[in-house]
PDB file of C-alpha atoms in Angstrom:
ATOM      1  CA  MET A1224    -150.224  49.160 -79.790  1.00 50.00           C
ATOM      2  CA  PHE A1225    -149.760  46.269 -82.172  1.00 49.00           C
ATOM      3  CA  LYS A1226    -146.081  46.018 -81.134  1.00 55.00           C
ATOM      4  CA  PHE A1227    -147.116  45.882 -77.471  1.00 50.00           C
ATOM      5  CA  HIS A1228    -149.468  42.933 -78.136  1.00 52.00           C
ATOM      6  CA  GLN A1229    -146.788  41.146 -80.161  1.00 58.00           C
ATOM      7  CA  HIS A1230    -144.249  41.651 -77.334  1.00 57.00           C
ATOM      8  CA  ALA A1231    -146.759  40.495 -74.708  1.00 56.00           C
ATOM      9  CA  LEU A1232    -147.516  37.389 -76.786  1.00 57.00           C
ATOM     10  CA  LYS A1233    -143.806  36.470 -76.961  1.00 63.00           C
ATOM     11  CA  ALA A1234    -143.405  37.044 -73.227  1.00 61.00           C
ATOM     12  CA  GLY A1235    -146.425  34.802 -72.543  1.00 60.00           C
ATOM     13  CA  VAL A1236    -145.020  32.000 -74.715  1.00 58.00           C
ATOM     14  CA  VAL A1237    -141.654  32.222 -72.918  1.00 62.00           C
ATOM     15  CA  ALA A1238    -143.357  32.199 -69.488  1.00 60.00           C
ATOM     16  CA  ALA A1239    -145.515  29.189 -70.434  1.00 58.00           C
ATOM     17  CA  THR A1240    -142.413  27.305 -71.653  1.00 63.00           C
ATOM     18  CA  VAL A1241    -140.496  28.044 -68.445  1.00 58.00           C
ATOM     19  CA  LEU A1242    -143.448  26.947 -66.287  1.00 59.00           C
ATOM     20  CA  GLY A1243    -143.864  23.763 -68.330  1.00 60.00           C
ATOM     21  CA  ILE A1244    -140.210  22.869 -67.871  1.00 65.00           C
ATOM     22  CA  ALA A1245    -140.419  23.646 -64.143  1.00 60.00           C
ATOM     23  CA  PHE A1246    -143.484  21.428 -63.637  1.00 58.00           C
ATOM     24  CA  THR A1247    -141.922  18.602 -65.645  1.00 61.00           C
ATOM     25  CA  ALA A1248    -138.696  18.802 -63.649  1.00 59.00           C
ATOM     26  CA  CYS A1249    -140.635  18.605 -60.370  1.00 58.00           C
ATOM     27  CA  ASN A1250    -142.432  15.415 -61.322  1.00 55.00           C
ATOM     28  CA  LYS A1251    -142.750  13.309 -58.155  1.00 59.00           C
ATOM     29  CA  ASP A1252    -143.093  10.035 -60.033  1.00 57.00           C
ATOM     30  CA  ASP A1253    -139.328   9.580 -59.996  1.00 64.00           C
ATOM     31  CA  GLY A1254    -138.176   7.070 -57.405  1.00 72.00           C
ATOM     32  CA  PRO A1255    -135.253   7.623 -55.100  1.00 78.00           C
ATOM     33  CA  PRO A1256    -131.867   7.748 -56.791  1.00 77.00           C
ATOM     34  CA  ALA A1257    -130.160   4.426 -57.264  1.00 75.00           C
ATOM     35  CA  PRO A1258    -127.678   3.598 -54.523  1.00 72.00           C
ATOM     36  CA  PRO A1259    -124.040   3.867 -55.541  1.00 74.00           C
ATOM     37  CA  ALA A1260    -122.330   0.695 -56.661  1.00 79.00           C
ATOM     38  CA  PRO A1261    -120.556  -1.062 -53.795  1.00 87.00           C
ATOM     39  CA  ARG A1262    -116.835  -0.414 -53.582  1.00 94.00           C
ATOM     40  CA  SER A1263    -114.479  -3.352 -53.620  1.00 96.00           C
ATOM     41  CA  THR A1264    -110.719  -3.787 -53.409  1.00 96.00           C
ATOM     42  CA  THR A1265    -108.599  -6.912 -53.751  1.00 97.00           C
ATOM     43  CA  PHE A1266    -105.121  -7.583 -52.347  1.00 96.00           C
ATOM     44  CA  LYS A1267    -103.023 -10.464 -53.706  1.00 96.00           C
ATOM     45  CA  LEU A1268    -101.436 -13.220 -51.640  1.00 95.00           C
ATOM     46  CA  ARG A1269     -98.484 -15.234 -52.827  1.00 94.00           C
ATOM     47  CA  GLY A1270     -96.783 -18.386 -51.777  1.00 91.00           C
ATOM     48  CA  THR A1271     -93.424 -18.804 -50.097  1.00 89.00           C
ATOM     49  CA  GLY A1272     -90.277 -20.727 -51.024  1.00 86.00           C
ATOM     50  CA  THR A1273     -90.608 -22.189 -54.511  1.00 86.00           C
ATOM     51  CA  ASP A1274     -94.114 -20.647 -54.771  1.00 84.00           C
ATOM     52  CA  ALA A1275     -92.908 -17.119 -53.886  1.00 87.00           C
ATOM     53  CA  ALA A1276     -93.603 -15.742 -57.360  1.00 90.00           C
ATOM     54  CA  ARG A1277     -96.995 -17.482 -57.667  1.00 92.00           C
ATOM     55  CA  GLU A1278    -100.296 -15.899 -56.662  1.00 93.00           C
ATOM     56  CA  THR A1279    -101.930 -18.334 -54.241  1.00 92.00           C
ATOM     57  CA  GLY A1280    -104.962 -16.296 -53.193  1.00 94.00           C
ATOM     58  CA  PHE A1281    -106.379 -12.874 -52.450  1.00 96.00           C
ATOM     59  CA  ILE A1282    -108.198 -10.838 -49.821  1.00 96.00           C
ATOM     60  CA  THR A1283    -111.292  -8.896 -50.874  1.00 97.00           C
ATOM     61  CA  VAL A1284    -112.828  -5.931 -49.049  1.00 97.00           C
ATOM     62  CA  LEU A1285    -116.437  -5.309 -50.117  1.00 97.00           C
ATOM     63  CA  GLU A1286    -118.544  -2.389 -48.907  1.00 96.00           C
ATOM     64  CA  ASN A1287    -122.195  -3.144 -48.117  1.00 95.00           C
ATOM     65  CA  SER A1288    -125.089  -0.704 -48.656  1.00 92.00           C
ATOM     66  CA  ASP A1289    -125.219   0.075 -44.905  1.00 92.00           C
ATOM     67  CA  SER A1290    -121.504   1.148 -44.883  1.00 92.00           C
ATOM     68  CA  SER A1291    -120.418  -2.073 -43.178  1.00 96.00           C
ATOM     69  CA  ILE A1292    -117.828  -4.242 -44.908  1.00 97.00           C
ATOM     70  CA  ASN A1293    -117.094  -7.877 -45.589  1.00 97.00           C
ATOM     71  CA  VAL A1294    -113.498  -9.098 -45.737  1.00 97.00           C
ATOM     72  CA  THR A1295    -112.946 -12.507 -47.315  1.00 97.00           C
ATOM     73  CA  LEU A1296    -109.922 -14.647 -48.023  1.00 96.00           C
ATOM     74  CA  SER A1297    -109.904 -16.709 -51.202  1.00 96.00           C
ATOM     75  CA  LEU A1298    -107.213 -19.345 -51.192  1.00 93.00           C
ATOM     76  CA  GLY A1299    -106.279 -21.486 -54.174  1.00 88.00           C
ATOM     77  CA  LYS A1300    -103.641 -23.607 -52.494  1.00 79.00           C
ATOM     78  CA  ASN A1301    -104.598 -25.623 -49.421  1.00 86.00           C
ATOM     79  CA  LYS A1302    -104.313 -29.175 -48.230  1.00 87.00           C
ATOM     80  CA  LYS A1303    -107.449 -31.296 -47.980  1.00 89.00           C
ATOM     81  CA  ASP A1304    -108.563 -32.188 -44.438  1.00 88.00           C
ATOM     82  CA  THR A1305    -105.827 -30.037 -42.869  1.00 90.00           C
ATOM     83  CA  THR A1306    -106.709 -27.270 -40.438  1.00 93.00           C
ATOM     84  CA  HIS A1307    -104.800 -24.226 -41.698  1.00 93.00           C
ATOM     85  CA  GLN A1308    -104.110 -21.256 -39.420  1.00 94.00           C
ATOM     86  CA  VAL A1309    -105.104 -17.822 -40.758  1.00 95.00           C
ATOM     87  CA  TYR A1310    -103.537 -14.759 -39.130  1.00 94.00           C
ATOM     88  CA  PHE A1311    -104.566 -11.201 -40.005  1.00 95.00           C
ATOM     89  CA  ILE A1312    -101.918  -9.001 -38.373  1.00 94.00           C
ATOM     90  CA  GLY A1313    -100.973  -5.317 -38.262  1.00 94.00           C
ATOM     91  CA  GLY A1314     -97.965  -4.012 -40.198  1.00 94.00           C
ATOM     92  CA  SER A1315     -96.461  -5.415 -43.378  1.00 94.00           C
ATOM     93  CA  TYR A1316     -95.246  -9.003 -43.492  1.00 91.00           C
ATOM     94  CA  THR A1317     -91.645  -7.720 -43.531  1.00 92.00           C
ATOM     95  CA  ALA A1318     -92.293  -5.440 -40.514  1.00 93.00           C
ATOM     96  CA  PRO A1319     -95.224  -6.911 -38.523  1.00 92.00           C
ATOM     97  CA  THR A1320     -96.649  -5.352 -35.376  1.00 91.00           C
ATOM     98  CA  THR A1321     -98.130  -7.193 -32.394  1.00 89.00           C
ATOM     99  CA  ASP A1322    -101.684  -6.076 -33.303  1.00 92.00           C
ATOM    100  CA  THR A1323    -103.938  -8.959 -34.394  1.00 93.00           C
ATOM    101  CA  LEU A1324    -107.158  -8.295 -36.290  1.00 93.00           C
ATOM    102  CA  GLN A1325    -108.133 -11.929 -36.646  1.00 93.00           C
ATOM    103  CA  ALA A1326    -106.772 -15.413 -35.976  1.00 94.00           C
ATOM    104  CA  LEU A1327    -108.840 -18.400 -37.047  1.00 94.00           C
ATOM    105  CA  ASP A1328    -108.788 -21.948 -38.360  1.00 94.00           C
ATOM    106  CA  ALA A1329    -109.696 -22.830 -41.941  1.00 93.00           C
ATOM    107  CA  LYS A1330    -110.232 -26.454 -42.897  1.00 92.00           C
ATOM    108  CA  GLY A1331    -108.590 -27.231 -46.233  1.00 90.00           C
ATOM    109  CA  ASN A1332    -110.633 -28.849 -48.977  1.00 90.00           C
ATOM    110  CA  GLY A1333    -107.906 -29.346 -51.606  1.00 86.00           C
ATOM    111  CA  ALA A1334    -109.703 -26.960 -53.993  1.00 89.00           C
ATOM    112  CA  ALA A1335    -110.535 -23.240 -53.967  1.00 90.00           C
ATOM    113  CA  LEU A1336    -111.353 -22.179 -50.415  1.00 93.00           C
ATOM    114  CA  THR A1337    -113.164 -19.028 -49.241  1.00 95.00           C
ATOM    115  CA  VAL A1338    -112.866 -17.906 -45.630  1.00 95.00           C
ATOM    116  CA  GLU A1339    -114.952 -15.094 -44.144  1.00 96.00           C
ATOM    117  CA  LEU A1340    -112.623 -12.937 -42.039  1.00 96.00           C
ATOM    118  CA  PHE A1341    -115.196 -10.243 -41.223  1.00 96.00           C
ATOM    119  CA  LYS A1342    -118.876  -9.948 -42.168  1.00 97.00           C
ATOM    120  CA  ASN A1343    -121.029  -6.805 -41.863  1.00 97.00           C
ATOM    121  CA  VAL A1344    -118.556  -4.974 -39.606  1.00 96.00           C
ATOM    122  CA  LYS A1345    -118.150  -1.243 -39.023  1.00 97.00           C
ATOM    123  CA  LYS A1346    -115.619  -1.594 -36.218  1.00 95.00           C
ATOM    124  CA  ILE A1347    -113.445  -4.380 -34.868  1.00 94.00           C
ATOM    125  CA  SER A1348    -111.635  -5.245 -31.656  1.00 93.00           C
ATOM    126  CA  LEU A1349    -107.914  -5.159 -32.278  1.00 91.00           C
ATOM    127  CA  ARG A1350    -105.977  -7.513 -30.018  1.00 90.00           C
ATOM    128  CA  GLN A1351    -102.686  -6.058 -28.831  1.00 86.00           C
ATOM    129  CA  ALA A1352     -99.651  -7.361 -26.941  1.00 84.00           C
ATOM    130  CA  GLY A1353    -100.271  -8.320 -23.337  1.00 85.00           C
ATOM    131  CA  GLY A1354    -103.910  -9.263 -23.987  1.00 86.00           C
ATOM    132  CA  ALA A1355    -105.161  -5.683 -24.321  1.00 90.00           C
ATOM    133  CA  THR A1356    -107.900  -4.912 -26.866  1.00 92.00           C
ATOM    134  CA  LYS A1357    -108.733  -1.706 -28.656  1.00 91.00           C
ATOM    135  CA  GLU A1358    -111.855  -1.054 -30.709  1.00 94.00           C
ATOM    136  CA  ILE A1359    -111.138   0.660 -34.038  1.00 93.00           C
ATOM    137  CA  PRO A1360    -113.443   1.835 -36.839  1.00 94.00           C
ATOM    138  CA  PHE A1361    -113.329  -0.569 -39.766  1.00 95.00           C
ATOM    139  CA  LYS A1362    -115.529   0.776 -42.541  1.00 95.00           C
ATOM    140  CA  TYR A1363    -114.330   0.674 -46.156  1.00 96.00           C
ATOM    141  CA  ASN A1364    -112.000   3.695 -46.044  1.00 95.00           C
ATOM    142  CA  ASP A1365    -110.633   2.633 -42.619  1.00 95.00           C
ATOM    143  CA  ALA A1366    -109.922  -0.897 -43.840  1.00 95.00           C
ATOM    144  CA  ILE A1367    -108.186   0.247 -47.024  1.00 95.00           C
ATOM    145  CA  ALA A1368    -106.055   2.717 -45.026  1.00 95.00           C
ATOM    146  CA  TYR A1369    -105.089   0.104 -42.413  1.00 94.00           C
ATOM    147  CA  ALA A1370    -101.558  -1.281 -42.763  1.00 94.00           C
ATOM    148  CA  GLY A1371    -101.727  -5.025 -42.273  1.00 95.00           C
ATOM    149  CA  HIS A1372    -100.909  -8.410 -43.720  1.00 96.00           C
ATOM    150  CA  LEU A1373    -102.380 -11.869 -43.852  1.00 96.00           C
ATOM    151  CA  LYS A1374    -100.503 -15.123 -43.323  1.00 94.00           C
ATOM    152  CA  VAL A1375    -101.874 -18.633 -43.814  1.00 94.00           C
ATOM    153  CA  LYS A1376     -99.847 -21.380 -42.166  1.00 93.00           C
ATOM    154  CA  HIS A1377    -100.031 -25.034 -43.128  1.00 88.00           C
ATOM    155  CA  SER A1378    -101.205 -26.047 -39.645  1.00 84.00           C
ATOM    156  CA  ARG A1379    -101.096 -24.919 -36.021  1.00 78.00           C
ATOM    157  CA  PHE A1380     -97.647 -26.335 -35.226  1.00 80.00           C
ATOM    158  CA  SER A1381     -96.117 -25.949 -38.671  1.00 81.00           C
ATOM    159  CA  THR A1382     -93.663 -23.236 -39.628  1.00 84.00           C
ATOM    160  CA  ASP A1383     -94.730 -23.718 -43.261  1.00 89.00           C
ATOM    161  CA  THR A1384     -96.501 -20.639 -44.676  1.00 91.00           C
ATOM    162  CA  ILE A1385     -98.670 -21.428 -47.698  1.00 90.00           C
ATOM    163  CA  ALA A1386     -99.842 -17.861 -48.449  1.00 93.00           C
ATOM    164  CA  ILE A1387     -98.780 -14.384 -47.386  1.00 94.00           C
ATOM    165  CA  GLY A1388     -99.523 -10.850 -48.541  1.00 95.00           C
ATOM    166  CA  ASN A1389     -99.880  -7.252 -47.503  1.00 95.00           C
ATOM    167  CA  PHE A1390    -103.239  -5.599 -46.964  1.00 94.00           C
ATOM    168  CA  GLY A1391    -104.380  -1.970 -47.220  1.00 91.00           C
ATOM    169  CA  LYS A1392    -101.765   0.740 -46.791  1.00 87.00           C
ATOM    170  CA  SER A1393     -98.979  -1.892 -46.552  1.00 77.00           C
ATOM    171  CA  ASN A1394     -99.680  -3.012 -50.104  1.00 71.00           C
TER     172      ASN A1394
END
């Protein structure tokens, strides 16, 4: 009988320990888990001609907490008070397509310049040849998998390219 009491005592201690651990683990004072760190990827741009080996800027894709993304161009080389043309086009710069993601003006300041290409987007309207448009998903994984390139021209009528580089899958 003494052995039975000793065995029952050990079983009770084990059960109390298990219940204590279970209640501690279920504590509802813990807040929600921290959101994952935002993902970010950068693609380099380089110059042309004598600047071909020099990095002149970069494109950054940043994922927001709501799964939308921001795509920004950071340009080191630009001419003050000149309206530069920024073209974000499908395909690599050696084999471009006629798909255009973005075409915009960026006024040079002579110093580091940041241009917002897309802000808080989950999909974009892709402009195609002949004026047609096609809406495509453009969340982080879509953007990184897209094969494109970015070209910054000196001005609207200039053939001078001051920065060029592949984006996404083309890189």
